[in-house]
């Protein structure tokens, strides 16, 4: 079984194993019949029957793969060991015997390798095709996380998961007991190992990379249906990428090399800061790898006081740079010269650098997860560098719809399901289901939107056509533009005047009631803002009139007229055609029409409409706090990023401090008057573009909220304000 003769012997052995495993036997040809002619005086010699061995399915494909390469280092590394055997910690993935031991099909306990494996095997047919793998549907990653509900890819993921995780790095640091920049002989490099594709693909679920505290990371990379598992994309026998399948959507792809140039509309930020947002994600990763290596070397010189170099092909990869030339020379890249001045900060960064290097397909398996690991590693090293690496033009995360690490998509990770009330807009599959069937059901947490979230064809990229939108108030609106209707299916908020009135019922305006709770309109209810009183997204006070749809210029009536559908940024260059001086989104804050009055009464008639609204919003918050403190007797504080936003101000400093901004301290002394005002304050806060979407409507609800509060407490600022 050893050496170059293994493949031929194995081919025959595998045939026998397969036949035994599936209850078949080689099929023989019939014994030839020999008939003697009358002229023949002696019988013809007996003919030996010919046996035709059944062909091994996919044998040639398998023989061309790395799994069958009997000469490879992955299978020959232990030949010269004494004894020549593959150790327990390596046998599972570097030996057919070890994997079968792990599966328990050899009669040993399943889930562990309990003995070294003999050398001389590769990954053959029976390694992946046996009674145990037939039903395998789960994998335990090095982090201890168990991923379930898998199909055939569970076989691949048992080995292609790496051998270390975020937890391993952190445990080593904790065991060393040293500060972030303190060199410790207790620390040594931790290697994730080769081809940890599953760890990259499952991102923060598997925690294969080192994940920095306080940061959120992308989860499982979801492609499109039918192209989301290992065996969907790779031929399970040759291991080659199914390039022809990729070219169905990526028309420019003709070879595996072309895959490195893929970049979709969901990736329109400059990750590595080189100014090129058209290069493939592989090049974005390479750019960040280069920056991280610079940071690692700078840190090693400045902080650890011992120069470091890296060699991707020589264990243990990081070495002391003896001559200080920054390159791993042959006499330096040796185990005896391994790097030995590790600090916790350096170890974390080096581990992530190796994670990014050891999955050459990371750009396809989980590019954004790797980008975040690289960015965070640079950012962390920068804390200790005299001259930090410039990240000012680099980007860690994508824009909203594709920001898989953001709270809007990661909020439900612990529960494992996004509830029906949220799944329409916070999962990749929820919106298509709602548009198709008119229902919302629980969905698994998503990693941001997919192309298929808004596009009903992934070859023509046509979008779902939405004829009308039902708002939380019950109002049914057709904007006249199917694209805008599609956007407003989510960007409409979740509450309205109707739901606020329903909750309040007939309670007196200043009566504290435990029947009341804060109602949150939710984020980015731009559709409700834009259609004003037609949608009734804000709280509209009885006896008042409010503006409806804000009619802009004829060329800018739809959401995608003003916003790029993928970047989501405002197309400020278009605004500048009419609004002089506008070149960037920031310049929009300065827009003010000549006829705009001084709504906020501060005497400034040159500030933008955004400034007018902001002053009114600040005045409303002050009035809310005055009412809660002086009328109710329970001070209130607001935090824009902590649910449920309004909290009891226990120390009376007017600010929602970290220890106060938690659900257990949510504000409970609501009255109808306070609830209405707080709802409108949140409405104005959670649409940051409200001044553009319908500034007049926002100013009206702020003014009316102030006026209503003034019936209970003094509101001096109101005297100078003007209601639109």
XYZ file of C-alpha atoms in Angstrom:
724
model
C 0.000 0.000 0.000
C 3.021 2.281 0.273
C 4.371 4.712 -2.273
C 3.517 4.894 -5.925
C 2.018 1.424 -5.997
C -0.774 2.378 -3.626
C -3.272 3.739 -6.155
C -3.395 0.594 -8.281
C -3.742 -1.664 -5.220
C -6.299 0.649 -3.668
C -8.449 0.709 -6.782
C -8.874 -3.054 -6.528
C -9.328 -2.980 -2.778
C -11.962 -0.273 -3.032
C -13.907 -2.325 -5.547
C -14.119 -5.129 -3.034
C -15.050 -2.808 -0.213
C -17.746 -1.153 -2.251
C -19.226 -4.465 -3.300
C -19.239 -5.704 0.292
C -20.734 -2.429 1.485
C -23.602 -2.352 -0.994
C -24.257 -6.060 -1.348
C -22.998 -6.480 -4.904
C -20.568 -8.894 -6.511
C -18.378 -8.538 -9.598
C -20.246 -9.479 -12.707
C -18.564 -12.358 -14.713
C -18.911 -12.998 -18.435
C -20.471 -16.380 -19.397
C -18.084 -19.328 -19.780
C -17.338 -19.755 -23.524
C -18.746 -22.929 -25.105
C -16.333 -24.791 -27.407
C -17.770 -27.258 -29.934
C -15.535 -29.851 -31.688
C -15.979 -30.467 -35.378
C -16.353 -34.058 -36.590
C -12.855 -33.974 -38.075
C -11.247 -33.293 -34.732
C -9.879 -36.393 -33.033
C -8.960 -34.846 -29.674
C -10.968 -32.550 -27.342
C -10.193 -28.844 -27.259
C -8.382 -27.580 -24.133
C -10.563 -26.049 -21.407
C -10.818 -22.225 -21.691
C -10.317 -20.222 -18.426
C -13.380 -18.053 -17.836
C -12.793 -14.298 -18.203
C -13.942 -12.209 -15.239
C -14.781 -8.571 -15.973
C -14.430 -6.364 -12.904
C -17.128 -3.739 -12.525
C -15.873 -0.181 -13.052
C -15.471 1.980 -9.971
C -17.822 4.954 -10.243
C -15.914 8.224 -10.699
C -12.563 6.446 -10.355
C -10.713 8.613 -12.873
C -12.157 11.792 -11.436
C -11.095 10.768 -7.945
C -7.604 9.733 -9.085
C -7.061 13.285 -10.374
C -7.870 14.847 -7.004
C -5.755 15.808 -4.008
C -7.685 13.234 -1.965
C -6.066 10.475 -4.008
C -2.533 11.895 -4.203
C -0.534 9.212 -2.388
C 2.692 11.199 -2.833
C 1.384 14.345 -1.197
C 2.870 15.707 2.029
C -0.614 15.512 3.536
C -0.319 11.700 3.459
C 3.487 11.127 3.537
C 4.460 13.545 6.312
C 4.784 10.773 8.919
C 6.655 8.160 6.846
C 9.958 8.739 8.620
C 8.528 8.962 12.123
C 9.372 6.305 14.669
C 7.155 4.407 14.633
C 5.897 5.381 11.166
C 2.292 6.151 12.006
C -0.094 9.098 11.894
C -0.758 10.500 15.382
C -4.230 10.637 16.864
C -4.584 14.393 16.440
C -3.866 14.158 12.694
C -5.272 10.768 11.701
C -8.895 11.844 11.279
C -8.185 13.884 8.159
C -4.892 12.519 6.878
C -5.821 8.859 6.719
C -8.750 6.763 5.567
C -8.200 4.577 8.627
C -8.321 7.565 10.959
C -11.545 8.929 9.485
C -13.245 5.545 9.718
C -12.022 5.356 13.314
C -13.571 8.785 13.957
C -16.863 7.649 12.436
C -16.851 4.489 14.517
C -17.417 2.187 11.552
C -14.379 0.173 12.640
C -16.205 -0.784 15.819
C -14.596 1.896 18.012
C -16.571 4.721 19.714
C -17.788 7.355 17.255
C -16.743 10.997 17.453
C -13.126 10.434 18.495
C -9.959 8.954 17.064
C -8.672 6.591 19.726
C -5.487 5.262 18.154
C -2.788 6.316 15.691
C -3.408 5.362 12.064
C -1.186 3.335 9.819
C 0.567 5.245 7.064
C -0.047 4.539 3.414
C -3.685 5.465 2.879
C -5.431 8.382 1.209
C -9.038 9.561 1.188
C -10.726 6.792 -0.779
C -14.287 5.811 -1.655
C -15.129 4.142 1.638
C -13.845 7.130 3.600
C -16.832 9.194 2.474
C -19.263 6.463 1.435
C -20.203 4.211 4.325
C -23.020 3.518 6.741
C -22.044 6.380 9.094
C -21.655 9.143 6.523
C -24.929 8.189 4.844
C -26.885 9.743 7.728
C -24.364 12.303 8.944
C -25.947 15.767 9.202
C -23.953 17.646 11.842
C -20.450 18.814 12.597
C -18.741 20.005 15.781
C -16.335 22.834 15.019
C -13.075 23.470 16.953
C -14.902 26.215 18.872
C -17.255 23.561 20.248
C -20.181 24.905 18.226
C -22.295 22.159 16.668
C -23.723 22.948 13.246
C -26.746 20.822 12.410
C -29.145 20.294 9.547
C -26.407 19.648 7.020
C -26.503 17.378 4.010
C -23.594 15.698 2.223
C -21.390 18.688 3.039
C -21.188 17.391 6.626
C -18.612 14.898 5.344
C -16.472 17.701 3.906
C -16.795 19.898 6.975
C -15.465 17.237 9.359
C -11.988 17.975 8.052
C -12.241 21.334 6.302
C -12.925 23.206 9.532
C -9.431 23.973 10.794
C -7.999 22.925 14.136
C -8.311 26.115 16.199
C -10.740 28.910 16.933
C -11.246 32.243 18.632
C -11.645 30.423 21.946
C -8.279 28.673 21.619
C -6.458 31.948 21.110
C -8.242 33.657 23.979
C -7.654 30.717 26.344
C -3.927 30.744 25.586
C -3.804 34.457 26.366
C -5.750 34.068 29.586
C -3.553 31.171 30.684
C -0.459 33.308 30.060
C -1.907 35.987 32.343
C -0.145 38.932 30.680
C -1.184 42.359 29.437
C -1.922 43.031 25.768
C 1.594 44.247 24.889
C 3.624 42.135 27.285
C 5.935 39.503 25.785
C 5.446 36.076 27.344
C 7.336 32.828 26.879
C 4.057 31.062 27.677
C 2.649 32.184 24.341
C 3.337 30.479 21.024
C 1.804 30.736 17.584
C -1.573 29.035 17.148
C -2.220 27.662 13.673
C -5.718 27.158 12.280
C -4.332 24.650 9.722
C -4.948 24.291 5.999
C -8.148 24.656 3.982
C -10.477 25.629 6.835
C -13.175 26.505 4.324
C -16.088 25.601 6.600
C -14.806 27.907 9.344
C -14.690 30.765 6.840
C -18.061 29.953 5.306
C -19.862 29.848 8.656
C -18.184 32.993 9.980
C -19.211 34.035 13.464
C -21.317 30.892 13.819
C -18.171 28.744 13.819
C -15.837 31.400 15.274
C -12.851 30.091 13.356
C -11.154 33.485 13.228
C -10.146 35.478 16.286
C -13.143 37.722 16.982
C -12.363 40.877 18.916
C -14.502 41.769 21.910
C -17.221 44.303 21.193
C -17.243 43.592 17.450
C -19.912 41.776 15.450
C -19.006 39.524 12.538
C -20.617 38.149 9.418
C -22.300 34.771 9.780
C -22.762 31.944 7.280
C -22.210 33.121 3.725
C -25.387 32.359 1.823
C -25.093 32.206 -1.905
C -28.177 31.399 -3.961
C -30.406 28.362 -3.821
C -28.727 25.344 -5.348
C -25.274 26.863 -4.925
C -24.749 27.041 -1.190
C -23.039 23.832 -0.049
C -19.573 22.377 -0.574
C -20.787 19.827 -3.106
C -22.979 22.360 -4.906
C -19.863 24.304 -5.872
C -17.139 21.655 -5.897
C -17.156 18.346 -7.733
C -17.053 15.857 -4.864
C -14.556 13.618 -6.668
C -12.229 15.963 -8.586
C -12.699 18.708 -5.958
C -12.626 21.234 -8.782
C -14.964 24.232 -8.738
C -17.941 23.839 -11.050
C -16.991 26.890 -13.081
C -19.732 26.326 -15.630
C -22.273 26.682 -12.837
C -20.708 29.967 -11.685
C -20.943 31.371 -15.217
C -24.727 31.029 -15.134
C -24.875 34.280 -13.169
C -21.302 35.535 -13.414
C -21.117 35.845 -17.179
C -17.470 36.897 -17.156
C -16.300 33.646 -15.535
C -14.643 31.156 -17.854
C -12.001 29.651 -15.567
C -11.208 29.266 -11.875
C -8.859 32.228 -12.111
C -11.786 34.373 -13.228
C -13.490 33.661 -9.902
C -10.970 35.908 -8.194
C -12.325 38.869 -10.139
C -15.953 38.450 -9.061
C -17.490 41.392 -7.291
C -21.215 41.912 -6.920
C -23.373 44.975 -6.338
C -23.594 43.999 -2.675
C -19.918 44.955 -2.266
C -19.640 48.594 -3.229
C -17.294 49.813 -0.521
C -13.503 49.992 -0.733
C -12.416 47.409 1.807
C -8.643 47.810 1.482
C -8.723 51.565 0.861
C -6.776 51.496 -2.395
C -9.439 53.468 -4.282
C -10.492 50.531 -6.460
C -14.026 49.206 -5.890
C -14.122 47.246 -9.131
C -11.388 44.750 -8.312
C -12.443 41.296 -7.181
C -12.933 40.485 -3.518
C -9.822 38.315 -3.697
C -7.773 41.451 -4.387
C -9.530 43.361 -1.601
C -8.497 40.600 0.804
C -4.962 40.617 -0.579
C -4.779 44.375 -0.017
C -5.812 44.022 3.619
C -3.416 41.101 4.096
C -0.589 43.329 2.927
C -1.616 46.079 5.352
C -1.893 43.604 8.225
C 1.532 42.132 7.516
C 2.980 45.654 7.580
C 1.273 46.229 10.928
C 2.513 42.892 12.327
C 6.105 43.644 11.338
C 5.943 47.205 12.654
C 4.503 46.008 15.971
C 7.119 43.274 16.335
C 9.907 45.831 15.855
C 8.446 48.592 18.026
C 6.673 46.734 20.831
C 7.893 43.130 20.985
C 11.417 44.336 20.144
C 12.132 41.381 17.906
C 11.552 41.575 14.103
C 9.212 38.984 12.617
C 8.827 37.351 9.204
C 6.295 34.941 7.699
C 6.673 31.977 5.366
C 3.385 30.476 4.180
C 4.907 27.078 3.381
C 7.181 26.407 6.348
C 6.005 25.361 9.794
C 5.555 27.161 12.192
C 5.172 30.004 9.664
C 6.381 32.935 11.778
C 10.131 33.297 12.366
C 12.629 35.734 13.831
C 13.939 38.086 11.156
C 17.605 37.633 12.021
C 19.004 40.010 9.410
C 16.151 42.513 9.616
C 15.503 42.590 5.882
C 11.782 41.844 6.246
C 11.943 38.661 4.160
C 11.935 35.008 5.202
C 15.313 33.860 3.928
C 16.058 30.099 3.668
C 18.352 30.120 6.710
C 15.642 31.873 8.765
C 12.537 29.876 7.803
C 13.352 26.905 10.016
C 11.559 25.457 13.069
C 14.578 26.184 15.228
C 14.183 29.888 14.468
C 10.468 30.079 15.233
C 9.237 33.423 16.490
C 9.348 33.556 20.281
C 8.431 37.080 21.370
C 4.669 36.819 21.310
C 2.370 39.256 23.058
C -1.408 38.767 23.250
C -2.001 41.544 20.722
C 0.528 40.143 18.273
C -0.758 36.576 18.649
C -4.334 37.595 17.843
C -3.289 39.441 14.709
C -0.905 36.716 13.505
C -3.575 34.071 14.018
C -6.033 36.018 11.861
C -3.371 36.619 9.232
C -2.859 32.867 9.005
C -6.630 32.253 8.906
C -6.839 34.471 5.833
C -3.844 32.791 4.183
C -4.774 29.164 4.693
C -8.065 29.187 2.827
C -7.134 30.187 -0.726
C -10.839 30.208 -1.608
C -11.791 32.520 1.260
C -12.896 35.198 -1.200
C -15.694 32.837 -2.264
C -16.358 31.005 1.006
C -16.813 34.041 3.247
C -14.970 37.108 1.998
C -16.625 39.629 4.283
C -15.877 37.617 7.411
C -12.197 37.493 6.454
C -12.210 41.205 5.624
C -13.564 41.969 9.098
C -10.933 39.772 10.768
C -8.133 41.503 8.848
C -9.492 45.009 9.424
C -9.980 44.451 13.154
C -6.502 42.961 13.513
C -4.945 46.035 11.894
C -7.101 48.333 13.983
C -6.052 46.550 17.176
C -2.335 46.654 16.344
C -2.708 50.350 15.522
C -3.483 50.998 19.189
C 0.156 50.290 20.011
C 1.938 51.616 16.906
C 3.742 54.953 16.842
C 2.636 55.404 13.229
C -0.631 53.498 12.756
C -1.521 51.880 9.444
C -3.863 54.228 7.582
C -7.380 52.768 7.586
C -9.137 56.059 6.866
C -10.121 54.967 3.368
C -10.648 51.291 4.180
C -13.990 49.783 5.147
C -14.835 46.983 7.530
C -18.551 46.628 6.806
C -20.987 46.946 3.951
C -23.942 49.263 3.666
C -27.228 48.459 5.418
C -28.886 45.828 3.229
C -25.669 43.806 2.998
C -24.178 44.462 6.429
C -24.471 40.912 7.698
C -22.611 41.722 10.908
C -25.004 44.496 11.906
C -27.521 44.259 14.730
C -30.362 44.318 12.217
C -29.318 40.826 11.090
C -27.445 39.416 14.093
C -30.034 40.335 16.752
C -31.633 36.862 16.721
C -28.528 34.657 16.624
C -28.995 33.398 20.172
C -32.632 32.464 19.558
C -31.819 30.863 16.209
C -35.026 32.144 14.593
C -36.240 35.546 13.438
C -39.918 35.826 14.463
C -42.676 36.491 11.903
C -43.054 40.113 13.050
C -39.444 40.804 12.032
C -38.587 38.268 9.337
C -40.093 40.190 6.414
C -37.416 42.869 6.574
C -34.606 41.279 8.590
C -33.977 38.065 6.661
C -33.048 37.246 3.102
C -36.039 34.987 2.488
C -38.728 36.838 4.425
C -39.480 39.543 1.863
C -39.859 37.218 -1.155
C -42.187 34.984 0.876
C -44.303 37.971 1.914
C -44.502 39.302 -1.640
C -45.358 35.910 -3.047
C -47.790 34.582 -0.438
C -48.722 37.608 1.664
C -47.539 35.966 4.887
C -44.556 36.137 7.220
C -43.222 33.157 9.143
C -40.186 32.532 11.320
C -36.956 32.442 9.348
C -33.375 31.542 10.258
C -31.099 34.541 10.907
C -29.701 35.945 7.678
C -26.327 37.316 6.722
C -27.796 40.367 5.051
C -29.926 40.480 1.940
C -29.282 38.277 -1.070
C -29.794 39.196 -4.710
C -32.907 37.012 -4.571
C -34.383 39.153 -1.786
C -35.410 41.847 -4.258
C -34.766 40.206 -7.650
C -37.128 37.497 -8.887
C -34.686 36.511 -11.647
C -30.971 36.039 -11.127
C -30.216 35.942 -14.817
C -32.222 38.980 -15.921
C -32.172 40.623 -12.473
C -35.746 41.788 -12.732
C -37.305 42.892 -9.459
C -40.450 41.827 -7.702
C -43.294 44.062 -8.843
C -45.266 45.560 -5.963
C -48.479 47.285 -7.013
C -49.448 48.794 -3.671
C -48.284 48.928 -0.072
C -50.307 48.577 3.115
C -48.951 50.764 5.927
C -49.242 50.072 9.686
C -52.113 52.577 9.874
C -54.066 50.488 7.377
C -53.560 53.031 4.596
C -53.027 51.462 1.171
C -50.721 53.501 -1.061
C -49.495 53.139 -4.621
C -46.608 55.499 -5.283
C -46.953 54.923 -9.016
C -43.489 53.352 -9.097
C -43.137 49.581 -8.463
C -39.521 50.053 -7.302
C -40.567 52.595 -4.679
C -43.385 50.311 -3.599
C -40.849 47.517 -3.176
C -38.684 49.716 -0.941
C -41.684 50.896 1.093
C -42.703 47.326 1.854
C -40.058 47.544 4.575
C -39.334 51.248 4.907
C -42.724 52.114 6.388
C -42.238 51.695 10.141
C -44.179 49.334 12.383
C -46.526 51.676 14.274
C -48.774 54.635 13.495
C -51.230 57.148 14.910
C -53.791 54.364 14.796
C -51.788 52.014 17.051
C -50.913 54.802 19.486
C -54.593 55.795 19.817
C -55.584 52.157 20.196
C -53.164 51.688 23.082
C -54.170 54.900 24.845
C -57.897 54.332 24.495
C -59.847 56.772 26.674
C -57.236 57.375 29.339
C -56.988 60.997 30.584
C -53.951 62.762 29.057
C -51.910 63.047 32.270
C -52.816 59.782 34.001
C -49.968 57.344 34.613
C -51.103 53.877 33.632
C -49.484 50.459 33.646
C -51.534 49.743 30.514
C -49.172 51.984 28.557
C -45.786 51.147 27.101
C -43.541 52.846 24.598
C -44.464 52.168 20.981
C -41.482 52.232 18.644
C -42.030 53.280 15.028
C -38.798 51.417 14.174
C -35.886 52.458 11.993
C -35.878 54.228 8.636
C -39.628 54.668 8.137
C -38.894 56.870 5.131
C -42.022 55.805 3.225
C -44.239 56.909 6.111
C -42.403 60.241 6.337
C -42.617 60.906 2.632
C -46.363 60.268 2.366
C -47.114 62.248 5.504
C -50.748 62.279 6.531
C -51.648 59.773 3.833
C -49.684 57.106 5.732
C -50.216 58.537 9.237
C -46.959 57.043 10.430
C -46.359 59.812 12.970
C -48.768 60.746 15.743
C -51.097 63.386 14.325
C -52.954 65.419 16.943
C -56.708 65.765 16.639
C -57.876 69.070 15.197
C -54.634 69.637 13.265
C -53.997 69.309 9.550
C -50.866 67.753 8.105
C -49.159 67.704 4.733
C -49.243 64.600 2.586
C -46.817 63.350 -0.055
C -43.749 65.520 -0.507
C -43.560 66.187 -4.232
C -39.995 66.739 -5.301
C -38.755 67.428 -8.821
C -40.401 65.347 -11.543
C -37.152 63.413 -12.079
C -36.777 62.583 -8.387
C -40.018 61.026 -7.226
C -38.968 57.466 -6.470
C -36.634 56.015 -3.858
C -34.148 54.809 -6.456
C -34.194 58.168 -8.223
C -32.356 59.603 -5.215
C -30.695 56.550 -3.650
C -28.472 53.977 -5.299
C -30.377 50.723 -4.906
C -27.281 48.876 -3.683
C -25.002 51.462 -2.086
C -28.112 53.151 -0.601
C -26.183 56.429 -0.546
C -27.909 59.550 -1.793
C -26.865 60.504 -5.319
C -25.712 63.908 -4.152
C -24.249 64.772 -7.526
C -27.800 64.862 -8.907
C -28.946 67.182 -6.118
C -26.206 69.640 -7.010
C -27.817 70.350 -10.367
C -30.496 72.396 -8.620
C -29.063 72.997 -5.152
C -25.902 75.011 -5.576
C -22.985 73.870 -3.468
C -24.181 70.301 -2.995
C -21.484 67.796 -3.888
C -21.606 65.230 -1.085
C -24.367 63.744 1.095
C -23.117 65.939 3.952
C -23.894 69.028 1.870
C -27.582 68.069 1.853
C -27.797 69.291 5.441
C -27.325 72.834 4.149
C -30.234 72.838 1.679
C -32.806 75.514 2.405
C -35.340 76.959 0.032
C -35.647 80.789 -0.056
C -39.234 80.680 1.215
C -38.452 78.469 4.246
C -39.420 80.350 7.463
C -37.535 80.207 10.761
C -39.406 77.166 12.089
C -37.259 76.716 15.198
C -37.256 80.417 16.105
C -33.519 80.646 16.726
C -33.094 83.630 14.421
C -30.943 81.706 11.916
C -32.510 81.879 8.477
C -29.470 80.568 6.594
C -29.128 77.128 8.167
C -30.466 74.135 6.271
C -33.877 72.645 6.914
C -32.055 69.839 8.739
C -30.845 72.404 11.293
C -34.351 73.779 11.795
C -35.675 70.294 12.532
C -32.781 69.374 14.803
C -33.375 72.396 17.034
C -37.061 71.533 17.317
C -36.206 67.917 18.099
C -33.811 68.985 20.861
C -36.468 71.265 22.307
C -38.941 68.389 22.315
C -36.534 66.176 24.266
C -36.054 68.906 26.859
C -39.830 69.291 27.164
C -40.284 65.506 27.489
C -37.745 65.437 30.326
C -39.339 68.453 32.032
C -42.781 66.827 31.860
C -41.524 63.478 33.233
C -39.583 65.155 36.024
C -41.970 67.951 37.052
C -45.405 66.587 36.218
C -45.011 62.835 36.725
C -42.145 62.825 39.202
C -40.164 60.069 37.451
C -37.224 61.424 35.384
C -36.738 59.998 31.889
C -33.700 59.583 29.617
C -33.354 58.488 25.987
C -30.732 56.320 24.280
C -30.967 56.079 20.469
C -29.260 52.669 20.210
C -30.565 50.751 23.226
C -33.987 49.117 23.169
C -36.573 50.194 24.359
C -34.946 53.652 24.014
C -36.607 55.420 26.965
C -35.344 54.614 30.468
C -35.776 55.804 34.036
C -33.119 58.421 34.758
C -32.138 56.965 38.109
C -29.339 59.454 38.841
C -31.195 62.459 37.441
C -28.354 63.637 35.207
C -30.549 63.761 32.096
C -28.494 61.123 30.261
C -29.126 57.415 29.749
C -25.893 56.098 31.253
C -24.733 52.555 30.356
C -26.003 51.117 33.622
C -29.403 52.735 33.019
C -29.866 51.869 29.329
C -31.086 48.300 29.741
C -34.526 46.700 29.311
C -34.889 46.078 33.045
C -34.796 49.848 33.567
C -37.267 50.710 30.802
C -39.450 53.719 31.511
C -42.806 52.703 32.960
C -44.496 55.903 34.166
C -46.194 56.656 30.862
C -49.143 58.983 30.432
C -50.989 59.460 27.121
C -49.477 62.939 26.698
C -45.937 61.730 27.300
C -46.365 58.689 25.066
C -47.562 60.767 22.095
C -44.642 63.167 22.394
C -42.056 60.398 22.886
C -43.448 58.525 19.872
C -43.026 61.585 17.642
C -39.550 62.245 19.026
C -38.583 58.718 18.032
C -40.251 59.107 14.633
C -38.158 62.204 13.885
C -34.991 60.525 15.216
C -35.292 57.225 13.381
C -35.620 58.737 9.937
C -32.309 60.622 9.685
C -33.280 61.774 6.189
C -36.647 63.085 7.306
C -35.679 66.664 6.465
C -35.406 65.606 2.810
C -38.168 63.007 2.690
C -40.773 65.436 4.047
C -39.281 68.132 6.234
C -42.511 70.047 6.584
C -44.326 67.009 7.989
C -41.542 66.375 10.528
C -41.614 70.017 11.634
C -45.396 69.843 12.076
C -45.367 66.791 14.349
C -42.514 68.225 16.434
C -44.294 71.564 16.867
C -47.589 69.902 17.794
C -45.872 67.622 20.322
C -44.270 70.655 21.966
C -47.572 72.498 21.968
C -49.365 69.576 23.614
C -46.711 69.266 26.335
C -46.961 73.017 26.962
C -50.456 72.417 28.287
C -48.878 70.579 31.214
C -45.416 72.152 31.677
C -43.769 75.385 30.523
C -42.104 75.144 27.073
C -40.352 78.495 26.574
C -38.868 77.606 23.187
C -42.327 77.198 21.658
C -43.033 80.926 21.802
C -40.591 81.714 18.994
C -41.350 78.709 16.781
C -43.485 78.675 13.661
C -45.695 75.760 12.693
C -45.384 74.973 8.964
